[in-house]
Short mmCIF file of C-alpha atoms and ligand atoms in Angstrom, two decimals:
data_model
loop_
_atom_site.label_atom_id
_atom_site.label_comp_id
_atom_site.label_asym_id
_atom_site.label_seq_id
_atom_site.Cartn_x
_atom_site.Cartn_y
_atom_site.Cartn_z
CA MET A 1 -12.51 -11.49 -18.04
CA TRP A 2 -15.08 -13.11 -15.43
CA LYS A 3 -17.36 -12.15 -12.73
CA THR A 4 -18.13 -14.74 -10.32
CA ASP A 5 -20.57 -14.60 -7.15
CA ARG A 6 -19.18 -18.25 -5.37
CA VAL A 7 -16.83 -16.98 -3.90
CA ALA A 8 -16.78 -15.03 -0.44
CA ARG A 9 -16.75 -11.71 -0.13
CA GLY A 10 -13.95 -9.25 1.66
CA ASP A 11 -14.79 -7.55 4.05
CA GLY A 12 -11.28 -5.28 4.21
CA GLN A 13 -11.15 -6.36 7.50
CA LEU A 14 -7.83 -8.30 7.28
CA ASN A 15 -5.67 -5.86 8.38
CA HIS A 16 -3.69 -4.50 10.80
CA ASP A 17 -5.78 -2.98 12.61
CA LEU A 18 -6.46 -3.39 16.34
CA LEU A 19 -9.40 -1.44 16.84
CA PRO A 20 -12.33 -2.40 14.97
CA GLY A 21 -14.04 0.47 12.62
CA GLU A 22 -10.62 1.95 14.04
CA LYS A 23 -8.31 2.38 10.12
CA GLY A 24 -4.31 2.35 10.08
CA PRO A 25 -2.56 3.36 7.46
CA GLN A 26 -4.33 1.53 4.28
CA ASP A 27 -1.54 1.26 1.52
CA ALA A 28 -3.48 1.39 -2.42
CA CYS A 29 -2.54 -2.34 -3.51
CA GLY A 30 0.35 -4.51 -4.43
CA VAL A 31 0.94 -5.22 -8.18
CA PHE A 32 3.19 -7.85 -9.83
CA GLY A 33 4.25 -8.97 -13.32
CA VAL A 34 5.62 -11.97 -15.05
CA TYR A 35 6.98 -12.78 -18.56
CA ALA A 36 8.19 -16.63 -18.43
CA PRO A 37 7.51 -18.67 -21.31
CA GLY A 38 7.38 -22.35 -20.14
CA GLU A 39 6.72 -21.13 -17.12
CA GLU A 40 2.92 -21.33 -14.95
CA VAL A 41 3.13 -17.47 -15.25
CA ALA A 42 -0.48 -17.25 -13.72
CA LYS A 43 0.76 -19.51 -9.94
CA LEU A 44 3.99 -17.61 -9.58
CA THR A 45 1.39 -14.21 -10.12
CA TYR A 46 -1.08 -15.63 -7.54
CA PHE A 47 1.92 -16.29 -5.26
CA GLY A 48 3.80 -12.62 -5.93
CA LEU A 49 0.12 -11.11 -4.82
CA TYR A 50 0.30 -13.77 -1.67
CA ALA A 51 2.90 -12.08 -0.56
CA LEU A 52 1.97 -8.01 -1.54
CA GLN A 53 -1.81 -9.15 0.51
CA HIS A 54 -0.38 -6.77 3.29
CA ARG A 55 -0.76 -4.31 0.16
CA GLY A 56 -4.94 -4.77 -0.25
CA GLN A 57 -7.30 -7.04 0.65
CA GLU A 58 -10.70 -5.99 -0.47
CA SER A 59 -9.96 -7.31 -4.57
CA ALA A 60 -7.88 -9.00 -6.45
CA GLY A 61 -6.99 -9.56 -10.29
CA ILE A 62 -4.53 -11.77 -12.43
CA ALA A 63 -4.50 -10.77 -16.25
CA ALA A 64 -2.41 -14.05 -18.25
CA SER A 65 -1.83 -14.12 -22.42
CA ASP A 66 -0.68 -16.89 -23.52
CA GLY A 67 0.95 -14.73 -27.20
CA GLU A 68 -2.56 -14.63 -28.99
CA ARG A 69 -5.70 -14.71 -26.20
CA LEU A 70 -5.85 -11.97 -23.37
CA LEU A 71 -7.74 -12.57 -21.09
CA VAL A 72 -8.77 -11.23 -17.18
CA TYR A 73 -10.12 -13.19 -13.76
CA LYS A 74 -10.69 -11.05 -11.02
CA ASP A 75 -13.13 -11.04 -7.35
CA MET A 76 -13.41 -9.21 -4.52
CA GLY A 77 -11.36 -10.69 -1.61
CA LEU A 78 -8.00 -11.97 -0.95
CA VAL A 79 -6.08 -13.80 -3.09
CA SER A 80 -6.74 -17.10 -1.79
CA GLN A 81 -10.17 -16.61 -1.65
CA VAL A 82 -10.38 -15.03 -5.65
CA PHE A 83 -8.25 -18.39 -6.87
CA ASP A 84 -8.36 -21.82 -7.15
CA GLU A 85 -6.88 -24.03 -9.35
CA THR A 86 -8.96 -23.91 -11.99
CA SER A 87 -9.77 -19.96 -12.19
CA LEU A 88 -5.52 -20.25 -12.45
CA GLY A 89 -5.67 -22.91 -15.20
CA MET A 90 -7.93 -20.96 -17.57
CA LEU A 91 -5.21 -18.57 -17.46
CA SER A 92 -2.60 -19.40 -19.05
CA GLY A 93 0.39 -18.26 -21.46
CA HIS A 94 3.95 -16.89 -21.10
CA VAL A 95 3.11 -12.95 -19.53
CA ALA A 96 0.76 -12.46 -16.59
CA ILE A 97 0.12 -9.24 -14.39
CA GLY A 98 -1.30 -9.18 -11.20
CA HIS A 99 -3.18 -7.25 -8.40
CA CYS A 100 -4.66 -6.76 -4.33
CA ARG A 101 -6.35 -3.20 -4.28
CA TYR A 102 -7.13 -1.32 -1.19
CA SER A 103 -9.35 1.28 -2.18
CA THR A 104 -10.70 4.04 -0.02
CA THR A 105 -14.15 4.75 0.94
CA GLY A 106 -16.60 4.06 -1.78
CA GLY A 107 -14.74 2.40 -4.18
CA SER A 108 -14.86 -1.14 -3.04
CA THR A 109 -16.91 -2.54 -6.04
CA TRP A 110 -16.34 -4.86 -8.27
CA GLU A 111 -16.14 -2.54 -11.56
CA ASN A 112 -13.04 -0.95 -9.43
CA ALA A 113 -10.60 -3.76 -9.33
CA GLN A 114 -7.73 -4.49 -11.33
CA PRO A 115 -6.62 -5.48 -13.71
CA THR A 116 -8.50 -2.95 -15.63
CA LEU A 117 -9.03 -3.72 -20.03
CA GLY A 118 -8.63 -1.49 -22.74
CA ALA A 119 -8.22 -2.02 -26.60
CA ALA A 120 -4.95 -0.65 -28.41
CA ALA A 121 -5.01 -0.89 -32.45
CA GLU A 122 -4.41 -4.30 -32.78
CA SER A 123 -4.05 -5.37 -29.40
CA THR A 124 -5.95 -5.26 -25.72
CA ILE A 125 -3.92 -3.66 -22.68
CA ALA A 126 -4.75 -4.88 -19.39
CA LEU A 127 -3.35 -2.56 -17.06
CA VAL A 128 -2.99 -2.67 -12.63
CA HIS A 129 -1.60 -0.06 -10.60
CA ASN A 130 -0.35 0.76 -7.09
CA GLY A 131 -0.70 4.85 -6.12
CA ASN A 132 -2.81 7.72 -6.92
CA LEU A 133 -2.82 10.72 -9.47
CA ILE A 134 -3.96 14.15 -8.02
CA ASN A 135 -5.20 14.93 -12.06
CA SER A 136 -7.63 12.50 -11.95
CA ALA A 137 -9.87 15.39 -12.29
CA GLN A 138 -8.27 17.07 -15.33
CA LEU A 139 -7.55 13.43 -17.29
CA ARG A 140 -10.86 12.56 -17.62
CA ARG A 141 -12.30 16.18 -18.56
CA GLN A 142 -9.27 15.41 -21.14
CA ILE A 143 -11.02 12.08 -22.12
CA GLU A 144 -14.55 13.85 -22.30
CA LYS A 145 -13.67 15.88 -24.76
CA GLY A 146 -12.10 13.37 -26.88
CA GLU A 147 -13.37 11.44 -29.75
CA GLY A 148 -16.73 9.26 -28.26
CA GLY A 149 -16.50 10.64 -24.39
CA ALA A 150 -15.52 8.89 -21.67
CA ALA A 151 -18.48 6.72 -23.16
CA ALA A 152 -15.69 4.82 -25.91
CA HIS A 153 -13.92 3.27 -23.11
CA PRO A 154 -15.42 0.45 -21.71
CA GLU A 155 -13.98 0.30 -17.79
CA LEU A 156 -15.37 3.91 -17.77
CA ARG A 157 -18.58 2.53 -19.41
CA ARG A 158 -19.21 -0.29 -17.15
CA GLY A 159 -18.67 2.36 -13.96
CA ASN A 160 -14.99 1.78 -13.30
CA THR A 161 -14.52 5.18 -11.04
CA THR A 162 -10.71 4.59 -10.91
CA ASP A 163 -7.52 6.51 -11.43
CA THR A 164 -6.63 3.05 -12.87
CA ALA A 165 -9.38 3.35 -15.88
CA LEU A 166 -8.44 7.16 -17.02
CA VAL A 167 -5.15 5.56 -17.67
CA THR A 168 -6.44 3.02 -19.79
CA ALA A 169 -8.96 4.88 -21.70
CA LEU A 170 -5.77 7.54 -22.29
CA PHE A 171 -2.82 4.72 -23.49
CA ALA A 172 -6.31 3.71 -26.11
CA ASP A 173 -6.53 6.84 -26.64
CA ALA A 174 -3.27 7.57 -27.86
CA SER A 175 -1.38 5.93 -30.81
CA GLY A 176 1.14 3.95 -32.28
CA THR A 177 2.29 0.69 -30.28
CA LEU A 178 1.72 0.51 -26.73
CA GLU A 179 4.92 1.35 -25.97
CA GLU A 180 4.54 4.33 -27.84
CA ARG A 181 1.35 5.40 -26.74
CA ALA A 182 2.54 4.57 -23.05
CA LEU A 183 5.60 7.65 -23.83
CA GLN A 184 2.74 9.70 -24.98
CA VAL A 185 0.95 9.42 -21.77
CA LEU A 186 3.28 8.51 -18.99
CA PRO A 187 4.59 12.87 -19.22
CA GLN A 188 0.78 13.93 -18.69
CA LEU A 189 0.32 11.98 -15.21
CA ARG A 190 0.92 13.69 -12.28
CA GLY A 191 1.19 11.91 -8.24
CA ALA A 192 1.91 8.64 -7.80
CA PHE A 193 1.95 5.86 -10.23
CA THR A 194 3.79 2.47 -10.88
CA PHE A 195 2.10 0.66 -13.34
CA VAL A 196 2.69 -2.97 -14.75
CA PHE A 197 0.48 -3.23 -17.63
CA MET A 198 0.59 -5.26 -21.23
CA ASP A 199 -0.70 -6.45 -24.57
CA GLU A 200 -0.78 -9.96 -25.50
CA HIS A 201 2.68 -10.72 -26.20
CA THR A 202 5.17 -7.54 -23.47
CA LEU A 203 5.43 -6.74 -20.37
CA TYR A 204 6.08 -3.19 -18.96
CA ALA A 205 6.32 -1.20 -16.32
CA ALA A 206 6.23 2.31 -15.01
CA ARG A 207 7.55 4.31 -12.28
CA ASP A 208 6.46 8.33 -11.42
CA PRO A 209 9.06 10.22 -11.83
CA GLN A 210 9.28 10.75 -7.72
CA GLY A 211 9.38 7.09 -7.47
CA ILE A 212 7.09 7.43 -4.39
CA ARG A 213 5.75 3.50 -4.63
CA PRO A 214 8.55 1.28 -4.56
CA LEU A 215 8.65 -0.75 -7.96
CA VAL A 216 11.38 -3.69 -8.67
CA LEU A 217 12.44 -5.62 -11.22
CA GLY A 218 13.47 -9.79 -10.56
CA ARG A 219 15.14 -12.24 -13.24
CA LEU A 220 14.12 -16.19 -13.20
CA GLU A 221 15.53 -18.57 -15.11
CA ARG A 222 12.98 -18.28 -17.95
CA GLY A 223 12.21 -14.89 -17.31
CA TRP A 224 11.47 -11.61 -15.95
CA VAL A 225 9.46 -10.65 -12.80
CA ILE A 226 8.51 -7.49 -11.75
CA ALA A 227 7.07 -6.63 -8.38
CA SER A 228 5.68 -4.11 -5.76
CA GLU A 229 8.49 -5.40 -3.42
CA THR A 230 11.27 -7.51 -2.94
CA ALA A 231 10.11 -9.01 -1.03
CA ALA A 232 7.41 -10.78 -3.74
CA LEU A 233 10.75 -11.50 -5.64
CA ASP A 234 12.06 -13.96 -2.51
CA ILE A 235 8.49 -15.83 -2.66
CA VAL A 236 8.83 -17.19 -6.11
CA GLY A 237 12.30 -17.89 -6.26
CA ALA A 238 13.22 -14.74 -8.23
CA SER A 239 16.46 -12.88 -7.94
CA PHE A 240 16.35 -8.79 -7.10
CA VAL A 241 17.93 -6.77 -10.19
CA ARG A 242 17.07 -3.46 -9.88
CA GLU A 243 14.92 -1.40 -9.16
CA ILE A 244 12.97 0.33 -11.52
CA GLN A 245 13.84 3.86 -11.59
CA PRO A 246 11.90 6.55 -11.40
CA GLY A 247 10.70 8.36 -14.73
CA GLU A 248 11.35 5.13 -16.83
CA LEU A 249 8.87 2.61 -18.44
CA ILE A 250 10.05 -1.17 -19.20
CA ALA A 251 9.45 -3.63 -22.31
CA ILE A 252 9.88 -7.14 -21.30
CA ASP A 253 9.31 -9.48 -24.89
CA PRO A 254 11.09 -12.11 -27.00
CA ASN A 255 13.67 -9.87 -27.44
CA GLY A 256 14.79 -9.43 -24.55
CA LEU A 257 14.07 -5.50 -21.70
CA ARG A 258 14.68 -2.53 -23.26
CA SER A 259 14.11 0.71 -20.96
CA ARG A 260 13.40 4.29 -21.84
CA ARG A 261 12.90 7.29 -20.43
CA PHE A 262 9.36 9.49 -19.81
CA ALA A 263 10.30 11.61 -17.16
CA GLU A 264 13.67 13.52 -15.51
CA PRO A 265 13.77 11.81 -11.84
CA ASP A 266 12.99 13.68 -9.04
CA ARG A 267 13.35 11.10 -6.20
CA LYS A 268 10.63 11.35 -3.39
CA GLY A 269 9.85 7.72 -1.98
CA CYS A 270 7.92 7.29 0.76
CA VAL A 271 8.77 7.63 4.15
CA PHE A 272 6.09 5.59 5.36
CA GLU A 273 6.80 2.57 3.45
CA TYR A 274 9.43 2.58 5.42
CA VAL A 275 7.89 2.76 8.73
CA TYR A 276 4.86 1.02 8.21
CA LEU A 277 3.41 0.09 5.02
CA ALA A 278 6.15 -1.96 3.45
CA ARG A 279 6.82 -5.66 3.93
CA PRO A 280 9.86 -5.84 6.98
CA ASP A 281 11.54 -8.41 4.68
CA THR A 282 11.85 -5.84 1.85
CA SER A 283 14.30 -3.95 1.09
CA ILE A 284 13.52 -0.77 -0.62
CA ALA A 285 16.18 2.17 -2.20
CA GLY A 286 19.03 -0.29 -0.84
CA ARG A 287 17.75 0.03 2.80
CA GLY A 288 16.08 -2.77 4.96
CA VAL A 289 12.86 -1.95 5.99
CA TYR A 290 13.25 -4.36 9.21
CA GLU A 291 16.77 -2.58 9.14
CA SER A 292 15.51 0.29 9.21
CA ARG A 293 12.59 -0.09 11.74
CA VAL A 294 15.09 -1.42 13.80
CA GLU A 295 16.86 1.49 13.85
CA MET A 296 14.06 4.38 14.42
CA GLY A 297 13.11 2.36 17.40
CA ARG A 298 16.64 2.57 19.02
CA ALA A 299 16.93 6.59 17.89
CA LEU A 300 13.76 6.42 19.78
CA ALA A 301 14.63 5.67 23.01
CA ARG A 302 18.30 7.97 22.71
CA GLU A 303 15.74 11.12 22.17
CA HIS A 304 13.13 9.39 24.96
CA PRO A 305 14.35 7.85 27.48
CA VAL A 306 12.91 6.54 30.24
CA GLU A 307 12.59 4.79 32.87
CA ALA A 308 10.89 1.12 32.71
CA ASP A 309 11.41 -2.80 33.89
CA MET A 310 10.60 -4.10 29.78
CA VAL A 311 10.00 -3.12 26.05
CA MET A 312 6.76 -4.45 24.50
CA PRO A 313 6.12 -4.13 20.96
CA THR A 314 2.11 -3.22 19.88
CA PRO A 315 1.91 -6.26 17.60
CA GLU A 316 3.13 -6.65 14.73
CA SER A 317 4.11 -3.60 13.10
CA GLY A 318 5.66 -2.07 16.59
CA THR A 319 7.81 -5.10 16.96
CA PRO A 320 11.17 -4.18 15.04
CA SER A 321 10.78 -0.44 17.12
CA ALA A 322 11.29 -2.33 20.37
CA ILE A 323 12.97 -4.13 19.32
CA GLY A 324 15.72 -1.21 19.49
CA TYR A 325 14.67 0.87 21.43
CA ALA A 326 15.37 -2.07 23.80
CA ALA A 327 18.60 -2.35 22.24
CA GLU A 328 19.26 0.39 23.08
CA SER A 329 18.18 1.15 26.71
CA GLY A 330 19.15 -1.99 28.00
CA ILE A 331 15.86 -2.65 28.83
CA PRO A 332 14.53 -5.79 28.36
CA TYR A 333 12.42 -7.37 25.44
CA GLY A 334 9.14 -9.33 26.35
CA SER A 335 6.19 -10.28 24.63
CA GLY A 336 3.06 -8.21 26.45
CA LEU A 337 0.44 -9.34 24.00
CA VAL A 338 -0.97 -12.44 21.84
CA LYS A 339 -2.69 -11.56 18.80
CA ASN A 340 -5.59 -13.24 17.62
CA ALA A 341 -3.98 -13.15 13.59
CA TYR A 342 -7.30 -14.26 12.29
CA VAL A 343 -10.47 -13.11 13.47
CA GLY A 344 -10.13 -9.73 11.54
CA ARG A 345 -11.24 -12.05 9.04
CA THR A 346 -14.79 -12.77 9.56
CA PHE A 347 -17.82 -13.22 7.84
CA ILE A 348 -19.93 -12.90 10.20
CA SER A 349 -20.96 -9.41 11.79
CA PRO A 350 -20.54 -8.67 15.43
CA ASN A 351 -23.43 -7.64 17.46
CA GLN A 352 -23.39 -4.77 20.26
CA THR A 353 -22.10 -7.44 22.64
CA ILE A 354 -19.30 -8.89 20.56
CA ARG A 355 -18.62 -4.90 18.76
CA GLN A 356 -18.03 -3.96 22.87
CA LEU A 357 -15.29 -6.05 23.35
CA GLY A 358 -12.99 -3.25 20.72
CA ILE A 359 -9.00 -4.30 21.19
CA ARG A 360 -10.12 -7.56 23.22
CA LEU A 361 -11.28 -9.54 19.67
CA LYS A 362 -7.42 -9.17 18.45
CA LEU A 363 -5.41 -8.64 21.36
CA ASN A 364 -4.93 -11.07 24.67
CA PRO A 365 -3.11 -9.53 27.69
CA LEU A 366 -0.38 -12.01 29.18
CA ARG A 367 -0.90 -11.41 32.48
CA GLU A 368 1.51 -12.52 34.47
CA VAL A 369 3.89 -10.57 31.68
CA ILE A 370 2.13 -7.25 32.38
CA ASN A 371 1.25 -7.28 36.12
CA GLY A 372 3.52 -4.69 38.78
CA GLN A 373 6.04 -3.58 35.52
CA ARG A 374 6.85 -0.78 33.93
CA LEU A 375 6.07 -0.99 30.46
CA VAL A 376 7.09 0.59 27.32
CA VAL A 377 5.72 0.73 24.41
CA VAL A 378 6.17 1.01 21.24
CA ASP A 379 3.97 1.61 18.10
CA ASP A 380 4.71 2.48 14.66
CA SER A 381 2.28 6.01 14.38
CA ILE A 382 -1.05 7.20 16.15
CA VAL A 383 -4.27 8.21 13.69
CA ARG A 384 -6.83 8.87 15.77
CA GLY A 385 -5.37 7.20 19.19
CA ASN A 386 -8.98 5.83 20.22
CA THR A 387 -5.91 2.42 19.27
CA GLN A 388 -3.48 3.77 21.88
CA ARG A 389 -6.41 4.73 24.18
CA ALA A 390 -7.55 0.97 23.66
CA LEU A 391 -4.19 -0.28 24.59
CA VAL A 392 -3.43 1.41 27.39
CA ARG A 393 -6.23 0.86 29.30
CA MET A 394 -6.29 -3.16 28.88
CA LEU A 395 -2.47 -2.76 30.23
CA ARG A 396 -3.35 -1.42 33.14
CA GLU A 397 -6.50 -3.29 33.87
CA ALA A 398 -3.97 -6.33 33.31
CA GLY A 399 -1.45 -4.40 35.95
CA ALA A 400 1.21 -2.39 34.60
CA VAL A 401 2.14 0.11 37.00
CA GLU A 402 3.26 2.53 34.58
CA VAL A 403 2.78 2.63 30.63
CA HIS A 404 4.84 5.22 28.13
CA VAL A 405 4.16 4.71 24.97
CA ARG A 406 6.67 5.45 22.12
CA ILE A 407 5.71 6.16 18.68
CA SER A 408 8.90 5.63 15.97
CA SER A 409 7.27 7.94 13.09
CA PRO A 410 6.32 11.75 13.94
CA PRO A 411 2.57 13.05 14.63
CA VAL A 412 0.69 12.24 11.42
CA ARG A 413 -1.08 15.80 11.10
CA TRP A 414 -1.02 16.05 7.12
CA PRO A 415 -3.48 14.05 4.77
CA CYS A 416 -1.95 11.97 2.02
CA PHE A 417 -2.14 11.81 -1.95
CA TYR A 418 -0.39 9.40 -3.08
CA GLY A 419 -1.64 6.44 -2.23
CA ILE A 420 -1.94 5.97 1.53
CA ASP A 421 -5.55 6.47 2.85
CA PHE A 422 -5.37 8.04 6.49
CA ALA A 423 -8.24 9.33 8.91
CA THR A 424 -9.58 13.48 7.03
CA ARG A 425 -7.52 16.06 8.61
CA ALA A 426 -9.90 16.69 11.55
CA GLU A 427 -9.25 13.35 12.17
CA LEU A 428 -5.93 12.72 13.00
CA ILE A 429 -5.47 13.25 16.03
CA ALA A 430 -1.99 15.38 16.18
CA THR A 431 -4.15 18.05 14.17
CA GLY A 432 -6.13 19.41 16.64
CA LEU A 433 -3.87 18.47 20.08
CA ASP A 434 0.07 19.07 21.97
CA VAL A 435 2.06 16.07 22.32
CA ALA A 436 1.28 16.90 26.09
CA GLU A 437 -2.19 15.63 25.42
CA VAL A 438 -2.22 13.46 22.80
CA CYS A 439 -0.52 11.87 26.02
CA ARG A 440 -3.64 12.40 27.90
CA SER A 441 -6.38 11.31 25.93
CA ILE A 442 -4.40 8.27 25.79
CA GLY A 443 -4.22 7.97 29.25
CA ALA A 444 -0.14 7.10 28.92
CA ASP A 445 2.55 7.66 31.60
CA SER A 446 4.61 9.49 28.98
CA LEU A 447 4.48 9.47 24.93
CA GLY A 448 8.08 9.98 22.97
CA TYR A 449 7.36 10.69 19.08
CA ILE A 450 10.61 9.67 17.01
CA SER A 451 11.81 13.36 15.32
CA GLU A 452 11.39 13.80 12.15
CA GLU A 453 15.84 13.66 12.09
CA GLY A 454 15.90 10.50 13.28
CA MET A 455 13.22 8.69 11.42
CA ILE A 456 15.25 9.48 8.33
CA ALA A 457 18.68 9.07 9.40
CA ALA A 458 17.52 5.56 10.47
CA THR A 459 16.50 4.99 6.50
CA ARG A 460 19.71 6.06 4.98
CA GLN A 461 18.32 8.23 2.66
CA ARG A 462 18.92 11.61 1.68
CA PRO A 463 16.74 13.74 3.21
CA ASP A 464 15.77 15.64 -0.48
CA GLN A 465 14.97 12.05 -1.67
CA LEU A 466 12.07 11.17 0.48
CA CYS A 467 8.31 12.25 1.27
CA THR A 468 7.95 13.16 4.36
CA ALA A 469 4.86 15.07 3.71
CA CYS A 470 1.98 13.68 6.11
CA PHE A 471 4.77 14.57 9.03
CA THR A 472 5.59 17.97 7.98
CA GLY A 473 2.68 19.21 4.75
CA THR A 474 4.95 19.94 2.78
CA TYR A 475 4.28 17.98 -0.42
CA PRO A 476 6.58 16.69 -3.42
CA ILE A 477 4.19 17.24 -6.06
CA GLU A 478 2.64 20.37 -7.03
CA LEU A 479 -1.05 19.86 -5.76
CA PRO A 480 -3.91 20.30 -7.80
CA GLU A 481 -6.72 23.35 -5.82
CA ALA A 482 -8.70 21.35 -3.72
CA GLY A 483 -12.21 21.30 -5.81
CA ASP A 484 -9.96 17.99 -7.68
CA LEU A 485 -8.25 16.36 -5.05
CA ARG A 486 -11.77 15.55 -2.93
CA LYS A 487 -12.37 11.43 -2.95
CA ASN A 488 -14.42 10.63 -5.69
CA VAL A 489 -13.02 12.70 -7.99
CA LEU A 490 -15.34 10.50 -10.51
CA GLU A 491 -18.38 9.92 -9.01
CA VAL A 492 -19.47 12.22 -5.92
CA PRO A 493 -19.96 15.92 -6.05
CA ARG A 494 -17.04 17.81 -4.62
CA ASP A 495 -17.14 17.70 -0.93
CA GLU A 496 -14.44 15.57 0.09
CA THR A 497 -10.74 15.46 0.33
CA SER A 498 -9.17 12.82 -1.64
CA VAL A 499 -9.57 10.81 -5.35
CA PRO A 500 -9.67 7.12 -5.54
CA THR A 501 -7.45 5.29 -5.61
CA SER A 502 -6.37 2.16 -7.13
S1 LIG B 601 2.60 11.58 2.78
FE1 LIG B 601 3.59 10.42 3.86
S2 LIG B 601 2.43 8.44 3.29
FE2 LIG B 601 2.08 9.89 1.62
S3 LIG B 601 3.96 9.44 0.52
FE3 LIG B 601 4.43 10.74 1.65
S4 LIG B 601 5.83 10.15 3.45
FE4 LIG B 601 3.91 8.20 2.55
#
């Protein structure tokens, strides 16, 4: 495994967030795997991760094996910063896995970057993970009681504080082939997980029984691909075969693909993947994310109509819903803001003058388009409200006579324990304020959120097969006691509210 100092370090700022320091919902990783003898598997993985970069920008890593030697290369930063021709050239073989990571606070370190490494009887294990386990504290206690305790496991010894390192250790502590070990360990895990893992010969993938995060299987002419999103299959030229089913473990080796069920499926897909997290060109459970977002905009127009001159999105995440709102309402669609897509990725710390520019660092209003107009501004969600407040102010300063804000998800009132990092409950604006108060707080002329029913209908999924916990507070996987759910459960005293994610 390599640790380098020569690449630029990531600042985690390349994201959809429009206001510096004002984090939107953060996904917790993209995973990718490929089994393809005769192909440059590390390069395929590189481009797969490139397509999944929106799911995590803090670190990236790839493991590859030629059947005898399994190597890992990982570092902090974007996929394009971590890898170059030389590093990819070292990762030769026929099987590879890759990861791009977003972490919760405190966990963005090289030690926590993935893939993680462990040892089985006569093989090496490399593992990547998207999601978040909710029984990490219990799993850690179990490992500590085992022979040699946590210190027996290199990742934990090195200071890796993620749930992924725990699963790697559990695989190492189990017995038999890696497939047999996985079948022993996976039923013990609670929470959201999509794993892609490998030894020197075989590629594996597994998805939690609720299928909270997406994971799909694709086919290359000479092999197989696993990815968090269908968009990553498209980018490497793989055709979509099917989803990895909730509760399913698959293995791919020279004998082909085999599937085992390690738990009964109880599907509860994350509705927020449709609202915001996934790429618009991805499909989840047979439904296109872009079409879902357009339909959410249409539903918003029916539920919260208003007289206005122009519908515009908060770029880019509000765009499909704004298109839907405009189509349904008959109000013309327009762009009132231009986004500077690259400014977020700066390695220069902003001074006070720059910081005060706030949202202007990322968005520039088109005054000639906005001046004198009654605007409908469509966004995907409101977390703390600071972004929308700054946006409304900017539009008024550019001459808007009315600003009506429409949101294509219901108010976010509850934290996510399944791999998405929102603000804390106290920071969520909708926890303390009703809709009229939020409207006043952000300075809009009116505010309308889509209903839960409208959002769910747009996904074309059965309501009982979706997780909507951050909107409803009803968690589909029973949560352990609060003390075991705090942030950085493996590294700090019990005073916070979620666990480190992978
Ligand atoms: S709580 Fe919200 S973000 Fe988390 S899995 Fe459920 S729907 Fe998705």
